[in-house]
Amino acid sequence: MTRPISSPRNERLRWLRRLLGDRRQRRREGVWVAEGLRLAEEVCAAGGEVFLWAVEESWEAGDERAAALLAAVTGRGDPVVRVQRGVLRELATTETPQGVLAAFAAPRWQLDDLRSARGPVVLLDRLQDPGNLGTIARVAEGAGAAGLALTPGTADPGNPKALRASAGALLRLPVVRVASPPQFLESVGLPVLTTSGAGGTPYDSAPLGRPFVLLLGQEGGGVSTELAAVADARITIPMAGGLESLNVASACAVILYEAARQRRAAGAG
Amino acid sequence: MTRPISSPRNERLRWLRRLLGDRRQRRREGVWVAEGLRLAEEVCAAGGEVFLWAVEESWEAGDERAAALLAAVTGRGDPVVRVQRGVLRELATTETPQGVLAAFAAPRWQLDDLRSARGPVVLLDRLQDPGNLGTIARVAEGAGAAGLALTPGTADPGNPKALRASAGALLRLPVVRVASPPQFLESVGLPVLTTSGAGGTPYDSAPLGRPFVLLLGQEGGGVSTELAAVADARITIPMAGGLESLNVASACAVILYEAARQRRAAGAG
């Protein structure tokens, strides 16, 4: 085995650093980077192309899951480089060291991947926080949504924080970027529901059992006026106490799980 | 008006910095710090004691909400200090400058504040992330929960990130720390439900219409074995796709809103 990389200026490590920090680089190359054992396992399980595994020296010592993963990726013939202890940490975007990074082919989705499914489509309008994007992807996958559509200005699904918060959902759930949201809505042809702090249909009285588009807006600012105008209906989550609204990911969880409940009820009925 | 504070070493600014950064300091003094207009408005509306408002020079210029808040706190006779532009930013825990900080008396809750309410109590077992704690407080208030109970090792509700994520809910929702979770559960005397990745009662078939304790665990690790053993029932949120679980705040949102729905249905029936 070759000697472990000891310099943070090593070319492959610099490539990983650029991918972790720069969304344009990720989009140009179509490569994302997963950090840490759990996400690395998801990347391996997803079966797509992995361009580079960067593994800290002795990372798998005494850790069965780590050793099993390393055996699997070595068995597949994936390129693996070893990195000296501490050097990988300088790349990491997390506070706690992760020990493994994987640079892999970003998933590619088409509009048809959203159209072919039974569940709702979540259209995110300029959502800012990558953590919220990842959390929404996770709950969308869990609740059986068809996938996500992102307007220009929405956080990048390849952002390391988004990937981590998604617990791997962003590797599997169809996610498309839409240049023109109105055109997108016309082409999917589904009813468009958006949330409203008050005055909308209570979410659990709304007809959510059949496919629809759930339009959710930016933290703080909500959905743009232009897009809100094309919504077919507004739904409201009742709020006790002094709050105006839920966190966007919490609201998404409540609505998508109500939709799943209604689909189950319809299927059973 | 006195000259604005220009030195980050000013004693009052150093006090604010210690409070923002050190949970022991916050607990010792019983003082929390709110950052930014929205939270500052909530602090003012809550009507409790505010020990210090630190406001950036010209912060309220051209901003009606900021000007109204400043007029209100000045009218109440609260102590206000002006701080030179840029100096306050060095204190802030957010990336975007906030312009206002308020050091206020942390809310004090008793066990009885949890017992007197109709909604469920959320018991958080060593939850690590202050953002998750704040998001859970927000959804708990919105869904009409009685409040939160925190085991030792859980994130601090006075953490600036928790306060921000709560959108002010942590100023209003009863939150108690419990030294001995089993003793706490015995004293509240409610059925204890916890979540399980599989094999529990589907959450929407579980009887959630009457008060209960929802026991939720640490991100990643879940509930401790000792505490899980005292739960009366396990509930499961059905998961599509390849996921094992939802984010803890998403799971909390789904369950607490199902509980609110069942209470409404029972009230209507």
XYZ file of C-alpha atoms in Angstrom:
538
model
C 0.000 0.000 0.000
C 1.261 3.469 -0.839
C 2.195 5.921 1.897
C -0.669 7.949 3.370
C -1.127 11.493 2.137
C 0.450 13.807 4.684
C 0.060 17.196 3.018
C -3.184 19.158 2.995
C -1.902 20.625 -0.267
C -2.080 17.254 -1.978
C -3.945 17.686 -5.237
C -6.695 15.179 -4.511
C -7.369 16.682 -1.103
C -7.531 20.137 -2.646
C -10.055 18.788 -5.128
C -12.191 17.454 -2.270
C -11.930 20.774 -0.452
C -13.129 22.671 -3.509
C -16.067 20.287 -3.925
C -17.043 20.608 -0.267
C -16.925 24.374 -0.294
C -18.099 25.461 -3.730
C -21.503 24.646 -5.190
C -20.497 25.825 -8.667
C -17.634 23.360 -8.641
C -20.044 20.595 -7.629
C -22.452 21.482 -10.418
C -19.762 21.888 -13.051
C -18.294 18.483 -12.311
C -21.489 16.721 -11.237
C -19.668 15.430 -8.158
C -20.787 15.549 -4.508
C -18.823 14.639 -1.384
C -20.202 12.587 1.508
C -18.600 12.869 4.937
C -18.660 10.302 7.696
C -19.447 6.619 8.074
C -23.237 6.774 7.833
C -23.400 8.777 4.638
C -20.464 6.844 3.184
C -22.424 3.633 3.757
C -25.389 5.148 1.924
C -23.157 6.146 -0.978
C -21.787 2.613 -1.189
C -25.280 1.108 -0.972
C -26.625 3.450 -3.659
C -24.260 1.728 -6.082
C -23.377 4.769 -8.201
C -19.927 5.727 -9.361
C -17.471 6.792 -6.644
C -14.436 8.683 -7.908
C -12.452 8.766 -4.689
C -12.592 7.437 -1.141
C -10.332 9.367 1.264
C -9.850 7.406 4.465
C -7.934 8.369 7.567
C -5.132 6.010 8.615
C -6.354 3.232 10.933
C -9.896 4.640 10.663
C -11.450 1.174 10.535
C -9.392 -0.257 13.420
C -11.768 -1.642 16.032
C -14.859 -0.512 14.119
C -16.735 -3.346 12.417
C -18.964 -1.129 10.318
C -16.033 0.921 9.082
C -14.042 -2.227 8.281
C -17.004 -3.754 6.413
C -17.468 -0.605 4.357
C -13.793 -0.432 3.474
C -13.796 -4.088 2.453
C -16.848 -3.476 0.253
C -15.416 -0.463 -1.558
C -12.050 -2.147 -2.009
C -13.876 -5.182 -3.359
C -15.651 -3.017 -5.929
C -12.302 -1.712 -7.107
C -13.041 1.888 -6.120
C -10.043 4.219 -5.796
C -9.104 4.621 -2.120
C -6.439 6.926 -0.721
C -5.188 6.888 2.831
C -4.686 10.189 4.596
C -2.612 10.909 7.698
C -4.467 11.423 10.915
C -5.482 15.053 11.321
C -5.028 15.989 7.667
C -8.540 14.897 6.693
C -9.992 16.888 9.563
C -8.879 20.121 7.990
C -11.184 19.390 5.068
C -14.196 18.398 7.104
C -17.215 20.673 7.385
C -18.341 19.067 10.661
C -17.011 19.812 14.104
C -16.434 16.195 14.965
C -13.914 14.393 12.795
C -15.439 11.940 10.376
C -12.564 9.768 9.163
C -13.945 9.141 5.684
C -14.933 11.179 2.628
C -16.385 9.900 -0.631
C -16.505 11.914 -3.856
C -19.296 10.435 -5.950
C -21.353 11.097 -9.072
C -24.230 13.387 -8.119
C -27.593 11.764 -8.835
C -29.232 12.931 -12.075
C -32.978 13.268 -12.192
C -35.447 14.188 -14.900
C -38.823 15.822 -14.609
C -40.335 12.442 -15.493
C -38.944 10.966 -12.285
C -41.279 13.300 -10.385
C -44.242 12.657 -12.639
C -44.204 8.900 -12.454
C -44.808 8.692 -8.709
C -47.958 8.613 -6.579
C -46.938 10.930 -3.777
C -46.895 14.727 -3.648
C -44.140 16.878 -5.155
C -42.587 19.493 -2.860
C -41.664 22.732 -4.632
C -39.228 24.778 -2.533
C -39.131 28.476 -3.367
C -35.735 29.990 -2.521
C -35.298 27.952 0.642
C -32.044 29.258 2.152
C -30.839 26.825 4.759
C -29.117 23.623 3.560
C -30.032 21.937 6.860
C -33.718 22.618 6.210
C -33.368 21.308 2.657
C -31.835 18.069 3.934
C -34.447 17.679 6.680
C -37.223 18.211 4.132
C -35.708 15.625 1.793
C -35.585 13.162 4.687
C -39.214 13.655 5.668
C -40.270 13.677 2.001
C -38.673 10.300 1.412
C -40.084 8.934 4.673
C -43.614 10.101 3.828
C -43.473 8.685 0.302
C -43.340 11.968 -1.609
C -42.496 11.855 -5.316
C -39.582 14.226 -4.863
C -38.468 17.829 -4.625
C -38.347 20.665 -7.131
C -36.116 23.643 -6.338
C -36.530 27.175 -7.655
C -33.439 29.252 -8.516
C -31.930 30.584 -5.277
C -32.736 27.469 -3.245
C -29.932 25.828 -1.252
C -27.835 23.241 -3.073
C -28.724 19.571 -2.467
C -25.018 18.734 -2.806
C -24.165 21.008 0.119
C -22.477 18.865 2.817
C -24.916 20.112 5.475
C -27.893 19.257 3.286
C -26.571 15.759 2.589
C -25.941 15.141 6.278
C -29.343 16.434 7.390
C -31.006 14.263 4.748
C -29.512 11.073 6.277
C -28.933 9.916 2.708
C -32.403 10.777 1.346
C -30.804 13.220 -1.111
C -28.998 10.260 -2.687
C -32.284 8.516 -3.486
C -35.124 11.020 -3.697
C -35.693 12.661 -7.102
C -34.690 16.334 -6.883
C -34.907 18.628 -9.902
C -33.996 22.272 -10.352
C -36.602 24.288 -12.171
C -35.552 27.385 -14.077
C -39.114 28.595 -14.509
C -41.440 27.575 -11.655
C -44.662 28.584 -13.480
C -43.642 26.510 -16.518
C -42.768 23.630 -14.217
C -46.172 23.788 -12.541
C -47.906 23.833 -15.897
C -45.953 20.842 -17.118
C -46.672 18.693 -14.027
C -50.348 19.647 -14.167
C -51.126 18.905 -10.516
C -53.113 21.053 -8.074
C -50.812 23.455 -6.224
C -51.295 23.885 -2.470
C -49.389 26.360 -0.390
C -49.358 27.159 3.326
C -50.900 30.180 4.942
C -50.598 31.334 8.541
C -54.372 31.767 8.780
C -57.490 31.572 6.664
C -56.602 28.522 4.600
C -58.289 25.113 4.708
C -57.197 23.242 7.866
C -54.512 20.878 6.593
C -56.329 17.777 7.810
C -59.541 18.750 5.991
C -57.723 19.401 2.711
C -57.838 16.687 0.034
C -54.255 15.421 0.171
C -54.855 11.800 -0.804
C -54.114 12.315 -4.490
C -50.923 13.781 -6.012
C -50.430 17.515 -5.569
C -47.636 20.051 -5.461
C -46.832 21.417 -2.006
C -45.334 24.875 -2.474
C -43.182 25.982 0.461
C -41.262 29.232 0.767
C -38.157 30.709 2.205
C -37.527 30.787 5.962
C -38.899 34.087 7.182
C -40.043 35.441 3.829
C -42.317 32.637 2.636
C -43.355 32.046 -0.966
C -42.847 34.836 -3.515
C -45.979 36.819 -4.382
C -45.814 35.700 -8.018
C -45.716 32.023 -7.135
C -48.299 32.296 -4.347
C -50.675 33.728 -6.939
C -50.622 30.544 -8.997
C -51.499 28.311 -6.030
C -54.909 26.646 -6.322
C -55.532 26.536 -2.572
C -54.051 27.564 0.737
C -53.824 25.206 3.692
C -53.330 26.215 7.307
C -51.765 24.309 10.164
C -53.606 25.346 13.347
C -51.287 27.095 15.794
C -51.745 27.275 19.546
C -49.803 29.803 21.605
C -48.148 32.957 20.344
C -46.557 31.635 17.150
C -47.216 32.731 13.592
C -45.867 29.637 11.917
C -43.854 26.450 12.227
C -40.358 25.926 10.941
C -40.696 25.096 7.223
C -39.389 21.546 7.675
C -41.819 20.900 10.549
C -44.727 22.212 8.463
C -43.620 19.966 5.611
C -43.516 16.955 7.955
C -47.030 17.595 9.256
C -48.538 18.029 5.777
C -46.709 15.183 4.019
C -47.588 12.729 6.790
C -51.231 13.822 6.672
C -51.079 13.161 2.905
C -49.614 9.687 3.548
C -52.375 9.005 6.085
C -55.056 10.012 3.587
C -53.502 7.801 0.880
C -53.479 4.856 3.293
C -57.089 5.533 4.293
C -58.132 5.700 0.624
C -56.247 2.495 -0.139
C -57.919 0.719 2.773
C -61.381 2.117 1.984
C -27.593 60.604 25.404
C -24.244 59.141 26.401
C -21.635 58.285 23.802
C -21.989 54.854 22.183
C -19.777 52.079 23.464
C -16.840 51.743 21.113
C -14.731 49.100 22.828
C -15.503 45.386 22.656
C -13.777 45.221 26.060
C -16.505 47.305 27.647
C -17.665 45.536 30.776
C -21.311 45.261 29.776
C -20.428 43.852 26.362
C -18.112 41.350 27.999
C -20.982 40.303 30.247
C -23.188 39.761 27.193
C -20.459 37.755 25.498
C -20.091 35.484 28.516
C -23.847 34.943 28.641
C -24.023 34.124 24.930
C -21.168 31.659 25.083
C -21.418 29.937 28.455
C -24.429 27.942 29.624
C -23.130 27.766 33.194
C -22.997 31.545 33.317
C -26.583 31.684 32.053
C -27.766 29.214 34.683
C -25.820 30.822 37.519
C -27.280 34.242 36.794
C -30.665 33.144 35.430
C -30.149 35.441 32.449
C -30.553 34.676 28.743
C -29.676 36.826 25.730
C -31.924 37.307 22.695
C -30.386 38.421 19.400
C -32.111 40.219 16.572
C -35.317 42.143 16.031
C -37.775 39.250 15.990
C -36.634 37.671 19.234
C -36.194 41.082 20.853
C -39.827 41.839 20.033
C -40.851 38.577 21.684
C -38.810 39.425 24.782
C -40.496 42.824 24.988
C -43.950 41.300 24.474
C -43.320 38.636 27.124
C -43.155 41.451 29.654
C -40.500 39.977 31.936
C -37.522 41.803 33.368
C -34.891 42.968 30.865
C -31.539 43.865 32.402
C -29.923 45.384 29.332
C -30.742 46.299 25.758
C -27.628 46.743 23.601
C -28.521 48.513 20.378
C -26.287 49.384 17.458
C -26.063 53.089 16.556
C -28.756 54.132 14.065
C -30.130 50.585 14.120
C -33.733 51.788 14.006
C -33.179 54.371 11.238
C -35.619 53.648 8.428
C -37.027 50.543 10.147
C -40.488 51.045 11.618
C -40.533 47.826 13.611
C -37.132 48.553 15.127
C -38.136 52.125 15.963
C -41.380 50.928 17.578
C -39.545 48.378 19.684
C -36.993 50.926 20.844
C -39.758 53.371 21.764
C -41.512 50.645 23.739
C -38.469 49.590 25.748
C -37.451 53.179 26.408
C -41.010 53.867 27.533
C -40.803 50.997 30.007
C -37.653 52.534 31.466
C -35.469 49.562 30.538
C -31.706 50.200 30.508
C -30.523 50.744 26.925
C -26.921 51.159 25.785
C -25.849 52.232 22.342
C -22.971 50.416 20.704
C -20.832 51.573 17.797
C -21.473 49.965 14.471
C -19.460 46.788 14.081
C -18.726 46.350 17.781
C -21.978 44.481 18.459
C -21.303 42.164 15.536
C -18.289 40.748 17.293
C -20.595 39.442 20.008
C -23.195 37.965 17.736
C -23.533 34.214 17.296
C -25.242 34.576 13.910
C -23.566 35.156 10.594
C -25.767 38.082 9.679
C -25.535 41.084 11.993
C -28.552 41.554 14.200
C -28.275 45.103 15.555
C -29.911 44.403 18.896
C -29.298 42.187 21.920
C -31.447 41.872 25.033
C -30.290 40.309 28.310
C -33.405 39.201 30.149
C -34.542 37.131 33.117
C -34.737 33.490 32.017
C -38.259 32.109 32.429
C -38.729 30.012 35.579
C -41.038 27.029 35.429
C -42.200 24.512 37.972
C -43.273 20.935 37.495
C -46.848 22.084 38.162
C -46.755 24.218 35.021
C -46.493 20.984 33.036
C -49.112 19.152 35.055
C -51.843 21.730 34.752
C -52.154 21.562 30.976
C -54.173 19.373 28.625
C -51.586 18.664 25.963
C -48.761 16.129 25.949
C -45.427 16.629 27.707
C -42.300 16.067 25.613
C -39.429 14.483 27.538
C -36.134 14.942 25.692
C -33.416 12.476 26.643
C -29.940 13.976 26.106
C -30.919 15.776 22.908
C -27.661 17.332 21.684
C -28.433 19.951 19.099
C -29.710 23.358 20.322
C -31.324 23.922 16.914
C -33.351 20.735 17.313
C -34.341 21.771 20.845
C -35.593 25.141 19.575
C -37.442 23.573 16.633
C -39.102 21.094 18.989
C -40.151 23.888 21.365
C -41.662 25.736 18.403
C -43.679 22.774 17.181
C -44.649 21.866 20.752
C -46.083 25.317 21.364
C -47.814 25.312 17.971
C -49.395 21.913 18.575
C -50.596 22.853 22.051
C -48.236 20.660 24.080
C -48.005 21.250 27.845
C -44.261 21.795 27.678
C -40.853 20.161 27.630
C -38.879 18.244 30.218
C -35.128 17.880 29.689
C -32.904 15.135 31.071
C -29.372 15.965 32.209
C -27.135 16.271 29.144
C -29.815 17.853 26.963
C -28.975 21.089 25.124
C -29.591 24.338 27.015
C -32.843 26.201 26.231
C -30.965 29.479 26.828
C -28.507 28.643 24.026
C -28.752 31.419 21.402
C -29.282 28.877 18.607
C -32.095 27.205 20.540
C -33.816 30.527 21.229
C -33.571 31.530 17.585
C -34.849 28.196 16.261
C -37.764 28.369 18.710
C -38.988 31.673 17.202
C -39.687 32.762 20.772
C -41.496 29.595 21.886
C -38.800 29.024 24.529
C -39.856 32.307 26.154
C -43.421 31.053 26.654
C -43.520 27.266 26.733
C -42.936 25.633 30.133
C -39.558 23.869 30.099
C -38.237 22.057 33.166
C -34.981 20.236 33.791
C -35.395 16.892 35.478
C -32.552 15.499 37.539
C -34.108 12.043 37.745
C -36.228 11.125 34.711
C -37.790 8.011 36.324
C -38.835 10.080 39.365
C -40.197 12.763 37.047
C -42.264 10.204 35.135
C -43.625 8.790 38.356
C -44.596 12.216 39.607
C -46.436 13.259 36.418
C -48.232 9.904 36.327
C -49.033 9.960 32.604
C -48.644 7.121 30.097
C -45.197 7.229 28.501
C -44.937 6.704 24.741
C -41.677 6.488 22.869
C -40.820 6.089 19.217
C -39.532 2.959 17.585
C -38.222 2.485 14.061
C -40.450 -0.556 13.557
C -42.858 -2.773 15.423
C -44.627 -0.101 17.464
C -48.263 0.959 17.112
C -48.676 3.135 13.999
C -48.668 6.676 15.379
C -52.087 7.487 13.933
C -53.684 4.409 15.545
C -52.207 5.195 18.975
C -54.471 6.868 21.557
C -52.960 10.368 21.630
C -56.072 12.370 22.440
C -55.473 12.430 26.195
C -52.343 13.731 27.974
C -49.232 11.577 27.690
C -45.480 11.898 27.864
C -43.699 11.682 24.517
C -40.187 10.406 25.203
C -37.699 11.323 22.462
C -33.996 10.551 22.413
C -30.714 11.851 21.230
C -29.979 12.389 17.549
C -28.362 9.181 16.335
C -28.396 7.318 19.643
C -32.073 7.514 20.569
C -33.469 7.028 24.059
C -31.258 5.421 26.717
C -31.989 1.770 27.413
C -32.967 2.523 31.024
C -35.547 5.116 30.029
C -36.878 3.129 27.066
C -37.613 0.325 29.533
C -40.076 2.481 31.501
C -42.098 3.448 28.408
C -45.636 2.069 28.396
C -45.880 1.804 24.616
C -43.881 2.296 21.455
C -45.239 4.149 18.457
C -43.918 3.935 14.923
C -44.054 6.473 12.131
C -44.302 4.501 8.866
C -41.284 5.107 6.646
C -41.187 4.768 2.867
C -37.868 4.532 1.039
C -34.547 3.566 2.522
C -34.654 5.527 5.776
C -34.561 4.198 9.318
C -36.049 7.242 10.982
C -36.991 10.884 10.709
C -35.094 13.764 12.235
C -36.189 13.963 15.884
C -37.884 17.354 15.415
C -39.788 16.093 12.357
C -40.943 13.013 14.266
C -42.041 15.252 17.119
C -44.015 17.459 14.689
C -45.836 14.479 13.165
C -46.780 12.967 16.534
C -47.758 16.179 18.333
C -49.963 17.293 15.433
C -51.618 13.886 15.329
C -52.281 14.319 19.064
C -53.787 17.780 18.423
C -55.975 16.307 15.679
C -57.223 13.560 18.000
C -57.983 16.115 20.742
C -59.963 18.208 18.262
C -61.823 15.121 17.018
C -62.652 14.115 20.607
C -63.798 17.650 21.419
C -66.030 17.706 18.345
C -67.430 14.195 18.930
